[in-house]
Coordinates of N, CA and C in Angstrom, one line a residue:
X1 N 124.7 141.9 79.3 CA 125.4 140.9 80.2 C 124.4 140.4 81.3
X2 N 124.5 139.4 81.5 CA 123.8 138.5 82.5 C 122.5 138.3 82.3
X3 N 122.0 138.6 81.0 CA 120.5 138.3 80.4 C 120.3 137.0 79.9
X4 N 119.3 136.4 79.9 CA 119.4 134.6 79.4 C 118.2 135.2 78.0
X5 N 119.1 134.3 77.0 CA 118.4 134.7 75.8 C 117.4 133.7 75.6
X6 N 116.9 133.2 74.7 CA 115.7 132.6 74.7 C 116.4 131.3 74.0
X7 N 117.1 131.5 73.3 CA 118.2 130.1 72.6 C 118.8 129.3 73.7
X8 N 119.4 130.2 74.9 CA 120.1 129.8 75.9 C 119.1 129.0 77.0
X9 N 118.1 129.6 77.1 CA 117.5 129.2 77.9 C 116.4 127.9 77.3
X10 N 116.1 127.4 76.2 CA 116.1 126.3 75.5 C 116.9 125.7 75.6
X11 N 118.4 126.0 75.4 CA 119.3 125.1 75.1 C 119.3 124.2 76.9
X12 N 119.3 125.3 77.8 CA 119.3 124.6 79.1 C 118.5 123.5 79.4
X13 N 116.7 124.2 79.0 CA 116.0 123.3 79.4 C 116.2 121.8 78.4
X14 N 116.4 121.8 77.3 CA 117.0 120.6 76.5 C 117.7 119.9 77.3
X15 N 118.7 120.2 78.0 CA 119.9 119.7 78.6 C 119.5 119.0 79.8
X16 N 118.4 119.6 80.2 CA 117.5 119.7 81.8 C 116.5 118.3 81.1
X17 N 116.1 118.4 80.8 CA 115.1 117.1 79.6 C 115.9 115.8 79.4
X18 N 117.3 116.1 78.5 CA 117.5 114.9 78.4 C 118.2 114.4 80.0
X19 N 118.8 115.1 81.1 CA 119.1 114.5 82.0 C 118.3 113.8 82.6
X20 N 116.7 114.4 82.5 CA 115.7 113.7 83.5 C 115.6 112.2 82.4
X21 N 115.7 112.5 81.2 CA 115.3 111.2 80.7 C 116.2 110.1 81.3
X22 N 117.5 109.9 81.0 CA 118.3 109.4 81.5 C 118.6 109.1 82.6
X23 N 117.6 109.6 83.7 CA 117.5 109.2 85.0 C 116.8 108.2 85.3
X24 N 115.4 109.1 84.8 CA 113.9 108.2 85.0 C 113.8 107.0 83.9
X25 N 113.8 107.2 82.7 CA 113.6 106.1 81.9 C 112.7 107.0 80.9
X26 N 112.5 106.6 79.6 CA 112.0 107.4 79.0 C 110.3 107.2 79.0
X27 N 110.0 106.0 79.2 CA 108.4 105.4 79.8 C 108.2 107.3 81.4
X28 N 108.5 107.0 81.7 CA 108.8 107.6 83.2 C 108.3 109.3 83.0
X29 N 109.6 109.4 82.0 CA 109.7 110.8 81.8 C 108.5 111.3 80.4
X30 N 108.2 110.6 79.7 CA 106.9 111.0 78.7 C 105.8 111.4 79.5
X31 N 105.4 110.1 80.5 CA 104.4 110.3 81.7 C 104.1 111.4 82.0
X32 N 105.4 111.9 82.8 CA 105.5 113.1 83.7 C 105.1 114.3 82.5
X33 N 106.1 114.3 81.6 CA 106.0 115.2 80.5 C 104.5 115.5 80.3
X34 N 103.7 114.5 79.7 CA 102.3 114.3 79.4 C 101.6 115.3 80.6
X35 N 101.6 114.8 82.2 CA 101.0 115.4 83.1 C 100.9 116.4 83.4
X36 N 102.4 117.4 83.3 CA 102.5 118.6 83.3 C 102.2 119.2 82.1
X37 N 101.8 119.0 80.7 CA 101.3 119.4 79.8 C 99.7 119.6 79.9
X38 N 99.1 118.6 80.9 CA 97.8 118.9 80.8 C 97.5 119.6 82.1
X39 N 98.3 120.1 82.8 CA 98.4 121.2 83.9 C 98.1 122.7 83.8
X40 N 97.4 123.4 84.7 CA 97.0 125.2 83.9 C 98.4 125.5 84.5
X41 N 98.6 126.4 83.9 CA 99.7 126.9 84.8 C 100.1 127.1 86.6
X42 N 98.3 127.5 86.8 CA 98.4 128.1 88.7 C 98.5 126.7 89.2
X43 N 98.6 125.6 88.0 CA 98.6 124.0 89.0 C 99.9 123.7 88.9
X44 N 100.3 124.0 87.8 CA 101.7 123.8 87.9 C 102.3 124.2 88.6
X45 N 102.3 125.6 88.6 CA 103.4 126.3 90.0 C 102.8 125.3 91.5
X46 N 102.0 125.3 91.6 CA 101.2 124.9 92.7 C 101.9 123.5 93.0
X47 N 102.3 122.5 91.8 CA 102.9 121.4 92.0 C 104.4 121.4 92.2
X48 N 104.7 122.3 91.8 CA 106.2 122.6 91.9 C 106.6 123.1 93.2
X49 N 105.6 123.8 93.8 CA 106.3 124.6 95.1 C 105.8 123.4 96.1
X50 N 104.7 122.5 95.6 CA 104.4 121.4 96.9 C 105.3 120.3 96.4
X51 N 106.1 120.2 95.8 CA 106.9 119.0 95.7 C 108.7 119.8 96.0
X52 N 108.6 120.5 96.3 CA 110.1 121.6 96.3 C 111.2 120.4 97.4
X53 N 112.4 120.2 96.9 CA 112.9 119.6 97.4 C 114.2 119.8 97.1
X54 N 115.6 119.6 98.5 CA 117.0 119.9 97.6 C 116.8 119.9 96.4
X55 N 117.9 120.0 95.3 CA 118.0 120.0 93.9 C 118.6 118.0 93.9
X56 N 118.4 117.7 92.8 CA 118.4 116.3 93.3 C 120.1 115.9 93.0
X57 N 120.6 116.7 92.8 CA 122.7 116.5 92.2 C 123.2 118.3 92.1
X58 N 124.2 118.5 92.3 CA 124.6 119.6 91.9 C 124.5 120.2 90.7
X59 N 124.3 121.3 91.0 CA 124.4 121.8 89.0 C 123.2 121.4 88.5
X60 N 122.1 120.6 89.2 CA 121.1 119.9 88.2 C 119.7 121.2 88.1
X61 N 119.7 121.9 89.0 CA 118.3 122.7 88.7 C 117.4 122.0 89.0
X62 N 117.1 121.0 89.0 CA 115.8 120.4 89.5 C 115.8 119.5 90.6
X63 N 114.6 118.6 91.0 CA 114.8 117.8 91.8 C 114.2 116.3 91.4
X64 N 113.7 115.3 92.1 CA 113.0 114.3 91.6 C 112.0 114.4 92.9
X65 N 110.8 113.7 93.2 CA 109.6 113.0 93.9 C 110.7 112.0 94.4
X66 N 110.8 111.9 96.1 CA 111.0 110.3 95.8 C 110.1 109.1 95.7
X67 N 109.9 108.0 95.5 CA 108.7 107.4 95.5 C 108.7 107.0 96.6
X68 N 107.1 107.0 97.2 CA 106.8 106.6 98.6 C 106.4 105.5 98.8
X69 N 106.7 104.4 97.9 CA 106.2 103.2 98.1 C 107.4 102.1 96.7
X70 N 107.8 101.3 97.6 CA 108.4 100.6 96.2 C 107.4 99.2 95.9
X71 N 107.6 99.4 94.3 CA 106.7 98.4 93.6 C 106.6 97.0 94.2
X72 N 105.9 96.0 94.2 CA 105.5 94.8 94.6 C 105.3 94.0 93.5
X73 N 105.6 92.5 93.5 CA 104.9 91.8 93.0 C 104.2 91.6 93.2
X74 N 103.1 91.8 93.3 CA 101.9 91.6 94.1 C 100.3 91.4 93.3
X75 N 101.0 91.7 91.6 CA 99.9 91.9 90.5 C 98.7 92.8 90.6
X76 N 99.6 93.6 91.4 CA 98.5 95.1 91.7 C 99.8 96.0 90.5
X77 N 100.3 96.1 90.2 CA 101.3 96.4 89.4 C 102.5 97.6 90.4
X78 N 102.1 97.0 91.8 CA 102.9 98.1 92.5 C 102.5 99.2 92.9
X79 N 100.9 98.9 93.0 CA 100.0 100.9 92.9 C 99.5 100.8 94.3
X80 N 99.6 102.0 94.7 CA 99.2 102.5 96.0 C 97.7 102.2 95.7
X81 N 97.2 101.6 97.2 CA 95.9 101.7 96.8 C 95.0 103.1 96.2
X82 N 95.5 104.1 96.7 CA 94.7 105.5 96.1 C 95.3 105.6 94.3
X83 N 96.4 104.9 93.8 CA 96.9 104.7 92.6 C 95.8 103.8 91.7
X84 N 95.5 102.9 92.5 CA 94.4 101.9 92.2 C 93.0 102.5 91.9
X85 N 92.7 102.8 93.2 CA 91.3 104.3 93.0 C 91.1 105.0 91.9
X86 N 92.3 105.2 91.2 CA 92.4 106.2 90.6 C 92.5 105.6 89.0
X87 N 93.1 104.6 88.8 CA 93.0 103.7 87.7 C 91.3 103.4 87.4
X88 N 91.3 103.1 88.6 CA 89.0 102.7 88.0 C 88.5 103.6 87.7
X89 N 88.9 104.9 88.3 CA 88.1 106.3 87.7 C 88.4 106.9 86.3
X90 N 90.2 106.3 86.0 CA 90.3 106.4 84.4 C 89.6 105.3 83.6
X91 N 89.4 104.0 84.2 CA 88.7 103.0 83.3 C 87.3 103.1 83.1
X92 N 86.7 104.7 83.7 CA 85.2 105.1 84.0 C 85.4 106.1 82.7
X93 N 86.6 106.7 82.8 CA 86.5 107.5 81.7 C 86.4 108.8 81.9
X94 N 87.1 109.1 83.3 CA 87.1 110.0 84.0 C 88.9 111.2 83.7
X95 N 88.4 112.6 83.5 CA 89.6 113.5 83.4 C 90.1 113.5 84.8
X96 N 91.2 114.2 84.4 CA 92.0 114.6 85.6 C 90.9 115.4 86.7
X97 N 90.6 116.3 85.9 CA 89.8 117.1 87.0 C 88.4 116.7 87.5
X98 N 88.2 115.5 86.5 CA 86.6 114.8 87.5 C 87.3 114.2 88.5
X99 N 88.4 113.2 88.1 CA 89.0 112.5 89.0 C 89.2 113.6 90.4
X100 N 89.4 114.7 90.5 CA 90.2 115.6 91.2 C 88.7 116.2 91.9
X101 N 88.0 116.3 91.5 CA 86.5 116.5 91.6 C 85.9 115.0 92.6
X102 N 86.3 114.1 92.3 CA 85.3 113.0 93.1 C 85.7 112.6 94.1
X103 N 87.7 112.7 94.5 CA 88.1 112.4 95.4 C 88.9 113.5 96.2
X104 N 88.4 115.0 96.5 CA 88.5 115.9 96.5 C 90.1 116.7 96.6
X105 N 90.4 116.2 95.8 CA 92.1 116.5 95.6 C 92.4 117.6 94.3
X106 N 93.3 118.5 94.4 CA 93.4 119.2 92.9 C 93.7 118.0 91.9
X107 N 93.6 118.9 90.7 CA 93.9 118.6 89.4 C 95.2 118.2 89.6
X108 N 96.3 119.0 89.7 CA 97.8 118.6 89.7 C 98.1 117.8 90.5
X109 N 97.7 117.5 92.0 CA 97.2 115.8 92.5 C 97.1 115.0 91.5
X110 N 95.9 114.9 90.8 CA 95.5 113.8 90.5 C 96.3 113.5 89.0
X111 N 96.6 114.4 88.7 CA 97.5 114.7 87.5 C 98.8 113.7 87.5
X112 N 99.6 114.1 88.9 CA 100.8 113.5 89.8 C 100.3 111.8 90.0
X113 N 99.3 111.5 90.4 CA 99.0 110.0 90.2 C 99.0 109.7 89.1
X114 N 97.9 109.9 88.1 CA 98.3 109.5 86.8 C 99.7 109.3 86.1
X115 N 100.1 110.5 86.7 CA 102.0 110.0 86.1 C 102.5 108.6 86.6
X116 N 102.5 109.0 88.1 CA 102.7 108.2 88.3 C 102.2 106.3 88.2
X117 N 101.2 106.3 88.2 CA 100.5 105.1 87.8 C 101.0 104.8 86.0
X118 N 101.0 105.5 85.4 CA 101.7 105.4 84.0 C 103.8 104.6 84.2
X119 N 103.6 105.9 84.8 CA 105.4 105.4 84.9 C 105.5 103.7 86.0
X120 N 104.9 103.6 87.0 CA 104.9 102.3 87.4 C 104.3 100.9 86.6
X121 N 103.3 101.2 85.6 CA 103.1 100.1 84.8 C 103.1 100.3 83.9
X122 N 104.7 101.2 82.9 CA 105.0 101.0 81.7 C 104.1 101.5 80.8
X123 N 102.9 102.7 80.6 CA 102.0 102.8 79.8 C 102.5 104.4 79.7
X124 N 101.4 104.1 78.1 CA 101.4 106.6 77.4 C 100.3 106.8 77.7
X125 N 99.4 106.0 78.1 CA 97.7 106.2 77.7 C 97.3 105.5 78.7
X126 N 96.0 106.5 78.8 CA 95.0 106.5 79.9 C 94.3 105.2 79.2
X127 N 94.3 104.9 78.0 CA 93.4 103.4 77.8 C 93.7 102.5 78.2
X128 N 95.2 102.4 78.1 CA 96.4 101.2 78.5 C 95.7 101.5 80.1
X129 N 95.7 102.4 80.6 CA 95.5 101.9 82.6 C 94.0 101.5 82.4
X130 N 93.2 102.1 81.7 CA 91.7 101.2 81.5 C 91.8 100.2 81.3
X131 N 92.2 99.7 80.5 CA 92.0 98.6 80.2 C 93.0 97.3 81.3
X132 N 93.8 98.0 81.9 CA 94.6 97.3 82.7 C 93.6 97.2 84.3
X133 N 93.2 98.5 84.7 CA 92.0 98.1 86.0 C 90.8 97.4 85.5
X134 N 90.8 97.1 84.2 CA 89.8 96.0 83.9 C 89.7 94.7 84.1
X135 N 91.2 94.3 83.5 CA 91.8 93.0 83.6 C 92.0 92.7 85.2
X136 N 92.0 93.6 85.7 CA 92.7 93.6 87.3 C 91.5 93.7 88.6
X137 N 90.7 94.2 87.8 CA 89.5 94.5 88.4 C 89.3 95.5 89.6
X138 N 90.1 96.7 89.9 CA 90.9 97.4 90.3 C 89.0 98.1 90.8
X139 N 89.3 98.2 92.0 CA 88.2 98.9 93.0 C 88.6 100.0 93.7
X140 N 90.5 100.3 93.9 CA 90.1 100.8 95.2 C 90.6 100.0 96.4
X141 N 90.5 99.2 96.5 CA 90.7 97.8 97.5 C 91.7 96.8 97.1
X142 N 91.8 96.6 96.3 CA 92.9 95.3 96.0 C 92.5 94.8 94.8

């Protein structure tokens, strides 16, 4: 009694998955998915306890980020300038952890932009934001 079996506790996080999809959007939530997949574990906990926030609804077990900037038309695609920074170092060809290396932030930082930059301009792939701060000519600056 009161042990969580290993079915049970799948079945939850299934349940925990499709809610986020249906929150976020499924562009949104693959992103995020993606990010924490290429996370070590001590970055993950490390992102989880620096993003710790109420649970985001009753019953829900989790929370959300809220976003700290809402999108613009502005044909920056709505990216924080350090969002931007960070698009030219993927269009360099750069990992999470070079990225996290050059602008001296962890991995799960930079990890957390990439999501995010993914979920704000609709992309799965790091080539899609290459090739997008190409077109845009994305510096860093504007």
């Amino acid at each position: 009694a009161g042990q969580v079996t290993s079915a049970s506790a799948g079945a939850r996080i299934d349940a925990l998955l499709e809610s986020a999809r249906r929150k976020l959007g499924e562009p949104q939530c693959t992103a995020l998915m993606a990010a924490g997949a290429a996370m070590s574990t001590a970055d993950a906990v490390r992102f989880a306890t620096d993003t710790a926030a109420p649970p985001a609804g009753p019953g829900t077990g989790f929370s959300i980020p809220a976003q700290r900037e809402a999108s613009a038309p502005d044909g920056r695609g709505g990216l924080t300038l350090r969002e931007r920074e960070i698009a030219t170092l993927i269009a360099r060809g750069m990992s999470n952890r070079g990225i996290a290396g050059e602008l001296t932030i962890s991995p799960a930082t930079a990890a957390r932009h990439v999501a995010n930059i993914f979920a704000k301009l609709g992309f799965s792939s790091r080539a899609q934001v290459a090739a997008w701060a190409v077109e845009h000519e994305t510096n860093g600056h504007g």
